[in-house]
Tab-separated table of C-alpha atoms and ligand atoms in Angstrom:
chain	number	residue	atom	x	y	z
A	1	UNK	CA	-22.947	-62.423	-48.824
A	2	UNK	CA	-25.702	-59.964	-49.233
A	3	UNK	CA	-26.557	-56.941	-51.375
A	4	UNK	CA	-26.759	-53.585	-49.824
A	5	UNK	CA	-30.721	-53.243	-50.332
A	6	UNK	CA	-31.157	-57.193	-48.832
A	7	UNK	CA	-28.893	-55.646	-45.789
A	8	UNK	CA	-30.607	-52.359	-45.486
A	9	UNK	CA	-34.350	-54.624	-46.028
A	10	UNK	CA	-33.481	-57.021	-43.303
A	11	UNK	CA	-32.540	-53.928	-40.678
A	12	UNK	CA	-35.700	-52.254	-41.742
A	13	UNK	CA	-37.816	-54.678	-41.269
A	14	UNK	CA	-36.359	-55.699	-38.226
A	15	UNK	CA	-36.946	-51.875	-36.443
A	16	UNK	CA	-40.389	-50.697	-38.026
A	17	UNK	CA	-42.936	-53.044	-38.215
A	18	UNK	CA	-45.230	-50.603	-40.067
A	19	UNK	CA	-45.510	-49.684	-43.708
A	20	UNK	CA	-42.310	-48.252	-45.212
A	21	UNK	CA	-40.700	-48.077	-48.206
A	22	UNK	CA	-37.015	-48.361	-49.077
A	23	UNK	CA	-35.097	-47.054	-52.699
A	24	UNK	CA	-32.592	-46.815	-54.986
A	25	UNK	CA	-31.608	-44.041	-56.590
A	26	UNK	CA	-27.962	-44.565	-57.761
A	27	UNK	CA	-25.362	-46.144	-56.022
A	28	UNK	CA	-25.111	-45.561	-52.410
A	29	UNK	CA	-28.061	-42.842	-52.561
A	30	UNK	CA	-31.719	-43.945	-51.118
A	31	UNK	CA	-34.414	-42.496	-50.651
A	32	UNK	CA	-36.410	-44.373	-47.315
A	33	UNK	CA	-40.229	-43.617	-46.850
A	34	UNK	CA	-41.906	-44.447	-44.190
A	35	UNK	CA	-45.839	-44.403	-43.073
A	36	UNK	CA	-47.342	-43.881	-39.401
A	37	UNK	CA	-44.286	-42.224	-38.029
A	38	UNK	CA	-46.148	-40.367	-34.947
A	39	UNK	CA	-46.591	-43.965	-33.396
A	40	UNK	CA	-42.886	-44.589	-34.228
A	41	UNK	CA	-41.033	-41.979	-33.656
A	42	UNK	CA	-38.415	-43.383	-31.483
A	43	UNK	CA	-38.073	-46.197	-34.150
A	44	UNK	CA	-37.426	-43.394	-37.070
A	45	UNK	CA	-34.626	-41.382	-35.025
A	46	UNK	CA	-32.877	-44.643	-34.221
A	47	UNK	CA	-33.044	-45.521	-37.963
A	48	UNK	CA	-31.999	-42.112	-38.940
A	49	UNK	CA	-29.070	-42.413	-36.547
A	50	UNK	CA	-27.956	-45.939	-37.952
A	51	UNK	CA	-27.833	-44.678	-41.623
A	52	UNK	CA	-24.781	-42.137	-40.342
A	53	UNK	CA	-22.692	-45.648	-39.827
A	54	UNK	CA	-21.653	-47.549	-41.983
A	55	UNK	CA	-23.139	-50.772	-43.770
A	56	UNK	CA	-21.547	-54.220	-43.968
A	57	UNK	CA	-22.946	-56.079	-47.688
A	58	UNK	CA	-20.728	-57.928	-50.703
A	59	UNK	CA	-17.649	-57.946	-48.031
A	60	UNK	CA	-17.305	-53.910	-48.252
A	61	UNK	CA	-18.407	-51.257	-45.721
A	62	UNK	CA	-20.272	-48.887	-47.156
A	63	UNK	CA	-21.824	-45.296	-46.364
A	64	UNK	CA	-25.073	-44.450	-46.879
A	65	UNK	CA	-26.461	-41.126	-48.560
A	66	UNK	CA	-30.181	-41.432	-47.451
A	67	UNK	CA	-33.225	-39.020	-48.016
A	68	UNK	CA	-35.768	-39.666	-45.409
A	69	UNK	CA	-39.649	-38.910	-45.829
A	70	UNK	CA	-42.874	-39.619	-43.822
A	71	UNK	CA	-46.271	-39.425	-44.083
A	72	UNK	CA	-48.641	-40.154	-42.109
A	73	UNK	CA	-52.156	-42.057	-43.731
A	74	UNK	CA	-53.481	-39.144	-45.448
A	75	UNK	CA	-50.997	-39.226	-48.092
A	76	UNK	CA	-51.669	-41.927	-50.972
A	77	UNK	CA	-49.133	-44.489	-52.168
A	78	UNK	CA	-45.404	-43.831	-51.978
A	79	UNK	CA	-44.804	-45.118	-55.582
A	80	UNK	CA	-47.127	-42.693	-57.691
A	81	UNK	CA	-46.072	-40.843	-60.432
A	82	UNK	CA	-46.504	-37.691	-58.150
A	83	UNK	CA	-44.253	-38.992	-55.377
A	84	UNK	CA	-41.279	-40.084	-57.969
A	85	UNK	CA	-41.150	-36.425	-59.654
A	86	UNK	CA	-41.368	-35.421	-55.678
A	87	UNK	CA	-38.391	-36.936	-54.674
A	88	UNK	CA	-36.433	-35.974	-57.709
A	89	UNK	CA	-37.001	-32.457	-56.646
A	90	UNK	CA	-36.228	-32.822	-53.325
A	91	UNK	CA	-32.829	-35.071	-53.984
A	92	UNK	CA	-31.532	-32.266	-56.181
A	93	UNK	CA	-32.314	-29.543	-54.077
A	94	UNK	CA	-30.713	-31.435	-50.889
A	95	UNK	CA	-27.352	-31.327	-50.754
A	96	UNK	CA	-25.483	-34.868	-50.559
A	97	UNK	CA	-24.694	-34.921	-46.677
A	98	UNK	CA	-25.171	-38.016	-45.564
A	99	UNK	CA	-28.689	-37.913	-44.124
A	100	UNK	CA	-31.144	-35.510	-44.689
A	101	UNK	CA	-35.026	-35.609	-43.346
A	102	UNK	CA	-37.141	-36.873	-42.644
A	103	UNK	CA	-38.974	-35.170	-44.331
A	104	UNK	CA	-43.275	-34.368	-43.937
A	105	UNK	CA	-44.868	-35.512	-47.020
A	106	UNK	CA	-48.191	-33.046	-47.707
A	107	UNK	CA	-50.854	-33.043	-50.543
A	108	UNK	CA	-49.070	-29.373	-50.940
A	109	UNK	CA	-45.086	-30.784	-51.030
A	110	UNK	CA	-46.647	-32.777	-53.538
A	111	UNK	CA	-48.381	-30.046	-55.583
A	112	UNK	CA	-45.572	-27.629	-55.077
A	113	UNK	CA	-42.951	-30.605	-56.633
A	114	UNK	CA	-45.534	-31.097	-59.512
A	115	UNK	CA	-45.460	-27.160	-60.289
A	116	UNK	CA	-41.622	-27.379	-60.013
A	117	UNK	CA	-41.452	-30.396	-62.524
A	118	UNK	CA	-44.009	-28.495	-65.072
A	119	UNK	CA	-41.332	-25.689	-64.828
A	120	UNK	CA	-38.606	-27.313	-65.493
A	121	UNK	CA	-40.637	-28.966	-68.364
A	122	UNK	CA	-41.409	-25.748	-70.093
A	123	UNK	CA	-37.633	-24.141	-68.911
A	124	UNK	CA	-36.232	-27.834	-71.680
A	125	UNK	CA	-38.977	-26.861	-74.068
A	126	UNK	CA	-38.199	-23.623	-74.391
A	127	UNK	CA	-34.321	-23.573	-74.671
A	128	UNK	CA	-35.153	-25.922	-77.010
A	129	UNK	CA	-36.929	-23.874	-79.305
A	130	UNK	CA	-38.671	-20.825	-77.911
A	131	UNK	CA	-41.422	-19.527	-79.849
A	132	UNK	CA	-41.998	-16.474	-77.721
A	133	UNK	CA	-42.687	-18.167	-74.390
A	134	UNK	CA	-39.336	-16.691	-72.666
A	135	UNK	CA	-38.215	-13.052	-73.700
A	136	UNK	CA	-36.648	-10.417	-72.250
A	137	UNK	CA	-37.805	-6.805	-70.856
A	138	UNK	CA	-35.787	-4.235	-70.301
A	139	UNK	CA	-35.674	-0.937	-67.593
A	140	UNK	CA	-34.613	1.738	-68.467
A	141	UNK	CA	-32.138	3.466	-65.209
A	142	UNK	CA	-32.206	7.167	-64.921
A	143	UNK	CA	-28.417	9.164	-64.657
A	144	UNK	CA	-28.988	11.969	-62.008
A	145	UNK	CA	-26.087	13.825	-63.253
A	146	UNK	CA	-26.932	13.905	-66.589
A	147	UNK	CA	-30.462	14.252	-66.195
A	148	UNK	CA	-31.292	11.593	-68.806
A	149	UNK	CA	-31.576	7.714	-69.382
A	150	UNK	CA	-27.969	6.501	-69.900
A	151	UNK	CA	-28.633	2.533	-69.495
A	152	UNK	CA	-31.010	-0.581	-68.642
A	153	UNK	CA	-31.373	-3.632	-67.207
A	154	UNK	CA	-32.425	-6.773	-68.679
A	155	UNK	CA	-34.750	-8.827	-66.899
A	156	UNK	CA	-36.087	-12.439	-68.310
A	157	UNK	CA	-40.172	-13.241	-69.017
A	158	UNK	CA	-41.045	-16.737	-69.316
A	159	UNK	CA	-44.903	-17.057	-70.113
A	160	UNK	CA	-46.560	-20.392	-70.398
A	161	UNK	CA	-49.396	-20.616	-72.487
A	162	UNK	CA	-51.571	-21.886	-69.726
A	163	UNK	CA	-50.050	-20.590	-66.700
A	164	UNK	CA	-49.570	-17.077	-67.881
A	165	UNK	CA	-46.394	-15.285	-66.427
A	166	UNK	CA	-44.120	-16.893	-63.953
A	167	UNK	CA	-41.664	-15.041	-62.105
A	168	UNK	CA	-38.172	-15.144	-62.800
A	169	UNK	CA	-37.355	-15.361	-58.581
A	170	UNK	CA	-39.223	-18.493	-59.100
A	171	UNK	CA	-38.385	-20.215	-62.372
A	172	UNK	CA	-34.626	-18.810	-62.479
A	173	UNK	CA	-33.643	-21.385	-59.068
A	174	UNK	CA	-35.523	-24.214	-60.815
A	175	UNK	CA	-33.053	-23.807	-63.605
A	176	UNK	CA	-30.352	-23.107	-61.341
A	177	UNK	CA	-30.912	-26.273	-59.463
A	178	UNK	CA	-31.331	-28.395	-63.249
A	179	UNK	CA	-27.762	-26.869	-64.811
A	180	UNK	CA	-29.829	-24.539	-66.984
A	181	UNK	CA	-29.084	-21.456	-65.681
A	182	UNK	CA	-25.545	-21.101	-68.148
A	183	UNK	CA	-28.415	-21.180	-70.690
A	184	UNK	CA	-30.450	-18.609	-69.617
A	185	UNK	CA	-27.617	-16.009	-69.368
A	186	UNK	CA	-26.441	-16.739	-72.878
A	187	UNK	CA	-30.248	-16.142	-73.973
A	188	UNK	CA	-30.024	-12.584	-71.872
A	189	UNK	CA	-26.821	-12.020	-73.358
A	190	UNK	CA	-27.911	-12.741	-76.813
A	191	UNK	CA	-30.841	-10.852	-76.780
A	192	UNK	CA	-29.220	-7.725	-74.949
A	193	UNK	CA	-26.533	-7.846	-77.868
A	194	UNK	CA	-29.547	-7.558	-80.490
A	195	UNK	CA	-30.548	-4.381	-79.100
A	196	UNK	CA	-27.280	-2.909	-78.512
A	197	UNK	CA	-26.683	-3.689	-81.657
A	198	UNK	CA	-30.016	-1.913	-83.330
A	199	UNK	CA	-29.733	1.058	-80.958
A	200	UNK	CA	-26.523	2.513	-81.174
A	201	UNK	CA	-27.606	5.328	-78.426
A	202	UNK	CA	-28.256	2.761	-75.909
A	203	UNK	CA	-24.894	3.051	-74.081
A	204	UNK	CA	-24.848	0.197	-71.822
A	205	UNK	CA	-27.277	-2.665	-70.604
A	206	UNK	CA	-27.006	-5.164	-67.291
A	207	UNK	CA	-28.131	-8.552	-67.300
A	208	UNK	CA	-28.756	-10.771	-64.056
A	209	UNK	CA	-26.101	-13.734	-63.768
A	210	UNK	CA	-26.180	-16.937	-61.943
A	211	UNK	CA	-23.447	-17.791	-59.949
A	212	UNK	CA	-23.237	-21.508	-60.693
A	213	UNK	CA	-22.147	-19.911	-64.108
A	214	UNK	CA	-18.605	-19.148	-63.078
A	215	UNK	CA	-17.626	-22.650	-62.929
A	216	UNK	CA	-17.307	-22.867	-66.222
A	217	UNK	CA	-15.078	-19.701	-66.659
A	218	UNK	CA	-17.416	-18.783	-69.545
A	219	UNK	CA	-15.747	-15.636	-70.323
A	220	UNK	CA	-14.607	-16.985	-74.162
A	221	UNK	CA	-18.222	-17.947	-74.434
A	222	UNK	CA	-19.217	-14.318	-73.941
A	223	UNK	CA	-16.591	-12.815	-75.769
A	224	UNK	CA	-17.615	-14.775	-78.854
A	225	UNK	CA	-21.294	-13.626	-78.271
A	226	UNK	CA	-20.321	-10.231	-78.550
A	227	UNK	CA	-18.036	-10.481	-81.243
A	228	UNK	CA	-20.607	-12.064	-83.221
A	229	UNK	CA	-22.997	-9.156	-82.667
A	230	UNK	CA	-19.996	-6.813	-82.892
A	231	UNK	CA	-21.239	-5.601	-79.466
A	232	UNK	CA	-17.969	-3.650	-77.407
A	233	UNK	CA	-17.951	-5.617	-74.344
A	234	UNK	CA	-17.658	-2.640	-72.501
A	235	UNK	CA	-21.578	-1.986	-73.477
A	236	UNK	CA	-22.233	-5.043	-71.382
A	237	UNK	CA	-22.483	-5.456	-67.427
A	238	UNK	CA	-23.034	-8.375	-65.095
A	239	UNK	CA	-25.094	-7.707	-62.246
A	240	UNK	CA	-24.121	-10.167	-59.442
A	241	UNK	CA	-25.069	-10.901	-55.958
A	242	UNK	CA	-23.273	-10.428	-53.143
A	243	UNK	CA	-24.476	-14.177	-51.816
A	244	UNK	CA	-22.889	-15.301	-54.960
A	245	UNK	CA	-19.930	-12.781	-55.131
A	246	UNK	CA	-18.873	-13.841	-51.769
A	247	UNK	CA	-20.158	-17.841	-51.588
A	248	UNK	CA	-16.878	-18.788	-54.255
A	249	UNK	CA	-14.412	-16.564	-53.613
A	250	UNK	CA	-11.854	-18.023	-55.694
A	251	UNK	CA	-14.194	-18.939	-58.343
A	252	UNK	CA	-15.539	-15.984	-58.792
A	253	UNK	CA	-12.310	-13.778	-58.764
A	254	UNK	CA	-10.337	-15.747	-61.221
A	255	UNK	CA	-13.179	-15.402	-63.804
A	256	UNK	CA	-14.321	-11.081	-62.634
A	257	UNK	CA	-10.286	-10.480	-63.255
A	258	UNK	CA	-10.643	-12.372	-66.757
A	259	UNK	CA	-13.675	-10.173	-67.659
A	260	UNK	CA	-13.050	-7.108	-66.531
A	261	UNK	CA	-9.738	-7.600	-68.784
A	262	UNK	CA	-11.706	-8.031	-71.643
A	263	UNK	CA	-13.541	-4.658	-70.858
A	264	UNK	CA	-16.677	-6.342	-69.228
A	265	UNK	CA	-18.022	-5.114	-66.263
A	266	UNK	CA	-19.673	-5.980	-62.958
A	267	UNK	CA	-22.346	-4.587	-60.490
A	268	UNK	CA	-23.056	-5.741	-57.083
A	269	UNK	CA	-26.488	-6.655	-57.340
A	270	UNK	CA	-29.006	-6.502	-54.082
A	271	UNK	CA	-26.609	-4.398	-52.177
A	272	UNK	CA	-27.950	-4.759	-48.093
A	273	UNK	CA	-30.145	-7.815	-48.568
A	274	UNK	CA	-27.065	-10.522	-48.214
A	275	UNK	CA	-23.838	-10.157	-44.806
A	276	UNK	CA	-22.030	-8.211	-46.594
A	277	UNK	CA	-18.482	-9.054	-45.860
A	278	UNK	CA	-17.454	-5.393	-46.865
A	279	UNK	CA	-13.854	-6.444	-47.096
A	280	UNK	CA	-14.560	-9.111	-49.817
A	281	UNK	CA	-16.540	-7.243	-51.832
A	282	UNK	CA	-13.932	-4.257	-51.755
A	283	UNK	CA	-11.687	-6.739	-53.113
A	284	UNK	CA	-13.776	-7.314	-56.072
A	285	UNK	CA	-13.480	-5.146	-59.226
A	286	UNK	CA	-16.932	-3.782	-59.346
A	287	UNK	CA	-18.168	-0.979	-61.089
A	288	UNK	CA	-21.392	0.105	-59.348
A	289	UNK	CA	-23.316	-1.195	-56.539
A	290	UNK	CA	-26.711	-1.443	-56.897
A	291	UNK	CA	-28.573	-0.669	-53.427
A	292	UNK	CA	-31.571	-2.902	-53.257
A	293	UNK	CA	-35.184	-2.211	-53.133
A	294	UNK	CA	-36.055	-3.972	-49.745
A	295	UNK	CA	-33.310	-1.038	-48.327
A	296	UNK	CA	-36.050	1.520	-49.155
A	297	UNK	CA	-37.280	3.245	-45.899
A	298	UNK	CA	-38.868	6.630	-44.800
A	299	UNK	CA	-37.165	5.608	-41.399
A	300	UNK	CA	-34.284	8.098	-40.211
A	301	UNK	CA	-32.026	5.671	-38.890
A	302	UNK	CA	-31.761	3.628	-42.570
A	303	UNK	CA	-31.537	6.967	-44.414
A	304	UNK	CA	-28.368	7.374	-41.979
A	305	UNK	CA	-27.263	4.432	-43.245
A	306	UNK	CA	-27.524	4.475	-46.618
A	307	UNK	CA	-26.219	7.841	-46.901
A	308	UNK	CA	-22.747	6.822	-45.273
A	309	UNK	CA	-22.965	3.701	-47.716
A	310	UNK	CA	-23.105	6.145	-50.551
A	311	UNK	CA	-20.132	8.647	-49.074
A	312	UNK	CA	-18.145	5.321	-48.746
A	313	UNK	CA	-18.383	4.168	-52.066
A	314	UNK	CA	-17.743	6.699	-53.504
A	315	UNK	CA	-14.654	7.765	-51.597
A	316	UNK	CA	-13.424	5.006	-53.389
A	317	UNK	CA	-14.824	5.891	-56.732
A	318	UNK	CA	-18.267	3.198	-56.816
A	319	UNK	CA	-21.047	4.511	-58.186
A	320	UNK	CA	-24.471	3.853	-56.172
A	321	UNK	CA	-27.354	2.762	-58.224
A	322	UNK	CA	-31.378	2.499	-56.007
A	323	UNK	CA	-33.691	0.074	-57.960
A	324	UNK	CA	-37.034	0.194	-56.100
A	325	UNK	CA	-38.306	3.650	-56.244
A	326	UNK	CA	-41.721	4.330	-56.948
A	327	UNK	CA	-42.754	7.775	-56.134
A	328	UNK	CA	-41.439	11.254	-56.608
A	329	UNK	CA	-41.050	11.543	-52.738
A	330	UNK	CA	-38.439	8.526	-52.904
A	331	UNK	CA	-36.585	10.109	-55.488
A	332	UNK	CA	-35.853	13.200	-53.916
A	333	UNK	CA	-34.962	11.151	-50.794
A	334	UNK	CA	-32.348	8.815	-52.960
A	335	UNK	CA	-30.984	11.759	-54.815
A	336	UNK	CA	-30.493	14.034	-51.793
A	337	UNK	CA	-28.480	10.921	-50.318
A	338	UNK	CA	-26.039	11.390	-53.067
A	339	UNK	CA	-27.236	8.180	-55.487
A	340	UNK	CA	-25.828	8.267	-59.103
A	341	UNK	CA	-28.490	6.563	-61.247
A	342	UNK	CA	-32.270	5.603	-59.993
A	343	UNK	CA	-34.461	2.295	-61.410
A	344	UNK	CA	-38.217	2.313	-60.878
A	345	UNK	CA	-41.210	2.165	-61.363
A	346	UNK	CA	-41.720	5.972	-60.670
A	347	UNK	CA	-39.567	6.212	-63.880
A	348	UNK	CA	-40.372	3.298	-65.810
A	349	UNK	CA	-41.391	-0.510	-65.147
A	350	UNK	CA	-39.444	-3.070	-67.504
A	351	UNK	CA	-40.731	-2.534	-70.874
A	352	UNK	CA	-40.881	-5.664	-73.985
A	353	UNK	CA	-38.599	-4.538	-76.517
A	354	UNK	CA	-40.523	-3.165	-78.816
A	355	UNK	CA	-42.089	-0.347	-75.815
A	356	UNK	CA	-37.793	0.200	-74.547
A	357	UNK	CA	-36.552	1.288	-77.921
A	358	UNK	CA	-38.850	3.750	-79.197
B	1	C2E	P1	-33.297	-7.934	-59.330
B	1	C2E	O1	-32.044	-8.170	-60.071
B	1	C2E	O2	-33.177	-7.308	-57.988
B	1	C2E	O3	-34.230	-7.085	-60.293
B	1	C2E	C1	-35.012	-6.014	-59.869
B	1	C2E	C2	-36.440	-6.428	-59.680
B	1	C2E	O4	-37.188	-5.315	-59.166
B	1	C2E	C3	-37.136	-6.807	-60.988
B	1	C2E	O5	-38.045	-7.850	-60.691
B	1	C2E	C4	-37.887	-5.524	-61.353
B	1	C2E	O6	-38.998	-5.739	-62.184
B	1	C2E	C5	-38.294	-5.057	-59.971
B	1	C2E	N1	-38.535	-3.626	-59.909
B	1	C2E	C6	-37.984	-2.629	-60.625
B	1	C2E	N2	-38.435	-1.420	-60.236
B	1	C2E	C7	-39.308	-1.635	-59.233
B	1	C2E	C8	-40.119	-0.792	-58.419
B	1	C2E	O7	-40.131	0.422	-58.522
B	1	C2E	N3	-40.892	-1.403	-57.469
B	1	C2E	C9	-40.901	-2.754	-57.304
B	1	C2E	N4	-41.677	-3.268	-56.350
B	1	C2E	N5	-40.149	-3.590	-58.060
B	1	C2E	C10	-39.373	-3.045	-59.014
B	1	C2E	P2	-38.195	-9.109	-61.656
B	1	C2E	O8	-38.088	-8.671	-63.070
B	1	C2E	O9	-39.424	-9.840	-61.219
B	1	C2E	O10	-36.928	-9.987	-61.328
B	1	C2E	C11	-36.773	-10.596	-60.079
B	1	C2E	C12	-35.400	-11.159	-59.912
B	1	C2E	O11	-35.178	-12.268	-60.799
B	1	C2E	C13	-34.302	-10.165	-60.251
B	1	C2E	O12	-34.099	-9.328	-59.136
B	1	C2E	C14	-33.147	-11.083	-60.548
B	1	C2E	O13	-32.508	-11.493	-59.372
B	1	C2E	C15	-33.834	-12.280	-61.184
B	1	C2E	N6	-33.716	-12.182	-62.659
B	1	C2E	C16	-34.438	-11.444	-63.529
B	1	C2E	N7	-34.019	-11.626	-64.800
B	1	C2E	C17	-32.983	-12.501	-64.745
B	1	C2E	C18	-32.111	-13.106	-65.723
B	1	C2E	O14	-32.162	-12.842	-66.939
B	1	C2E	N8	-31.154	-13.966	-65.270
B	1	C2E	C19	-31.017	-14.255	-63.943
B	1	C2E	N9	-30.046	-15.107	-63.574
B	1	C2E	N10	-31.804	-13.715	-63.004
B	1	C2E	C20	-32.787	-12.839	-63.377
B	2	CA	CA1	-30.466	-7.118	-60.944
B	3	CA	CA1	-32.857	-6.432	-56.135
């Protein structure tokens, strides 16, 4: 009788006679490296194709979740620090199907992995304890109707003292990916309730959520956030996407219905950048949708568009929000289309604290 790895070795060794390496991450999850593949190739498919059977070792078939990589000399050792935070990357971004890869190895997948890691580093230190590194800024979005600034949204900041700023679309998937994103929110949250609380004229602010929140139903959690700033939860909105407002259907509308009963609201965030299944999002209890940026055009045909998006949210009583618009030009053009509320930098970029409330 022989162990899984001794069976997996023995076939290995058997089908590449060239450098490659072969390990364990947990259970029936491997990670198989191999070096020289362009000589190999036919080797490597017919390896990758035997890992989607199953394996015979200790009496019990098993099945194999394998993540495949190659390189080919110019890459250094397979066991350096480097590689090992690599692959832990990779095998958390991959989902588990069975086989995945292979997968180039480059000096860049390498640097890229190591920036990733010293992310996620700084993400733990500063949840830990934050000493200014992560903050948030806030917008200020302009009512057209009433001709003044009625709310804003809250967007994070996460400075490291040697990399300077790093953008949320690029630190906010690294801590979706590591099951810190739940923290994040409740940092937004927090900090949005702080203001609310100091600024009693500030009627309403938005903060970004991640969808892999919802699994957790964390609607008490928020609840006793705002309580404990005595914050009216109507003064608080969600801004979600439609790739995540559509991607867990159930999910998501168990836990919009329990907020929205608690007087919480939601906007559809990125409105146009996602399929919109129009008949999902209908569905939805959203309060505004927020038409993104990338929408913006001088061209005819999307101004078409955009204005029969507008009529037909609002024959069913949705307010539009733009965010995107820079010049004065633009904000004729959005308010002419019929938009309710405008975000930009033509009328303000995000603003630290301190700048938003005076
Ligand atoms: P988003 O929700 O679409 O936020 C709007 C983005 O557009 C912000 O980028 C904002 O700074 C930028 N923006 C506003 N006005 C203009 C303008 O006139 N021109 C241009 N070019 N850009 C403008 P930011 O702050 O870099 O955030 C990027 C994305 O990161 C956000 O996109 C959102 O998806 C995510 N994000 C930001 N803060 C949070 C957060 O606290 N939690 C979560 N989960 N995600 C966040
Ligand atoms: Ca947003
Ligand atoms: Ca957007």
């Amino acid at each position: 009788r022989s162990s899984l790895c001794e069976v997996v070795g023995v076939y290995l060794k058997e089908k590449y006679n060239k450098q490659a390496w072969l390990f364990r991450i947990h259970g029936t999850r491997f990670v198989l490296v191999f070096n020289k593949p362009k000589e190999q190739e036919n080797a490597l498919n017919e390896i990758k194709e035997r890992f989607k059977g199953q394996w015979l070792a200790n009496g019990e078939d098993y099945k194999l979740n394998v993540l495949i990589f190659y390189f080919t000399d110019t890459y250094q050792k397979p066991h350096t620090q480097a590689f090992i935070d690599y692959v832990a990357t990779l095998d958390k971004e991959v989902d588990s199907i069975t086989v995945n890869g292979p997968i180039k190895i480059t000096e860049e997948s390498i640097a890229k992995a190591r920036e990733k890691n010293n992310i996620l580093k700084l993400l733990q230190k500063v949840l830990q304890t934050n000493n200014g590194e992560m903050c948030m800024y806030y917008q200020p979005i302009y009512n057209i109707k009433k001709q003044q600034f009625t709310k804003a949204e809250a967007l994070i900041r996460l400075k490291d003292p040697e990399l300077g700023f790093i953008r949320p679309d690029v630190f906010i998937p690294i801590a979706e990916a590591n099951g810190l994103a739940d923290k994040i929110d409740e940092f937004a949250l927090i900090s949005a309730c702080k203001v609310l609380r100091e600024n009693k004229d500030i009627k309403e602010i938005s903060i970004n959520v991640s969808c892999t929140d919802f699994f957790e139903n964390p609607c008490q959690k928020y609840l006793d956030i705002t309580d404990k700033y005595e914050i009216d939860p109507s003064r608080i909105s969600f801004e979600i996407t439609e790739t995540a407002a559509i991607k867990y259907p159930d999910k998501i509308q168990s836990f919009m219905k329990k907020m929205v009963n608690n007087k919480f609201k939601f906007y559809l965030d990125d409105y146009g950048t996602g399929y919109s299944n129009l008949a999902q999002l209908i569905d939805k209890p959203f309060a505004c949708i927020k038409i993104d940026k990338e929408l913006l055009s001088e061209e005819d045909k999307v101004k078409i568009v955009l204005k029969s998006s507008v009529e037909l949210f609002h024959s069913i009583n949705l307010p539009v929000t733009i965010e995107g618009v820079e010049t004065e030009e633009q904000k004729n053009i959005y308010r002419d289309l019929g938009c309710d509320a405008i975000q930009g930098y033509f009328y303000s970029k995000p603003l630290p604290e301190d700048e938003f409330i005076t």
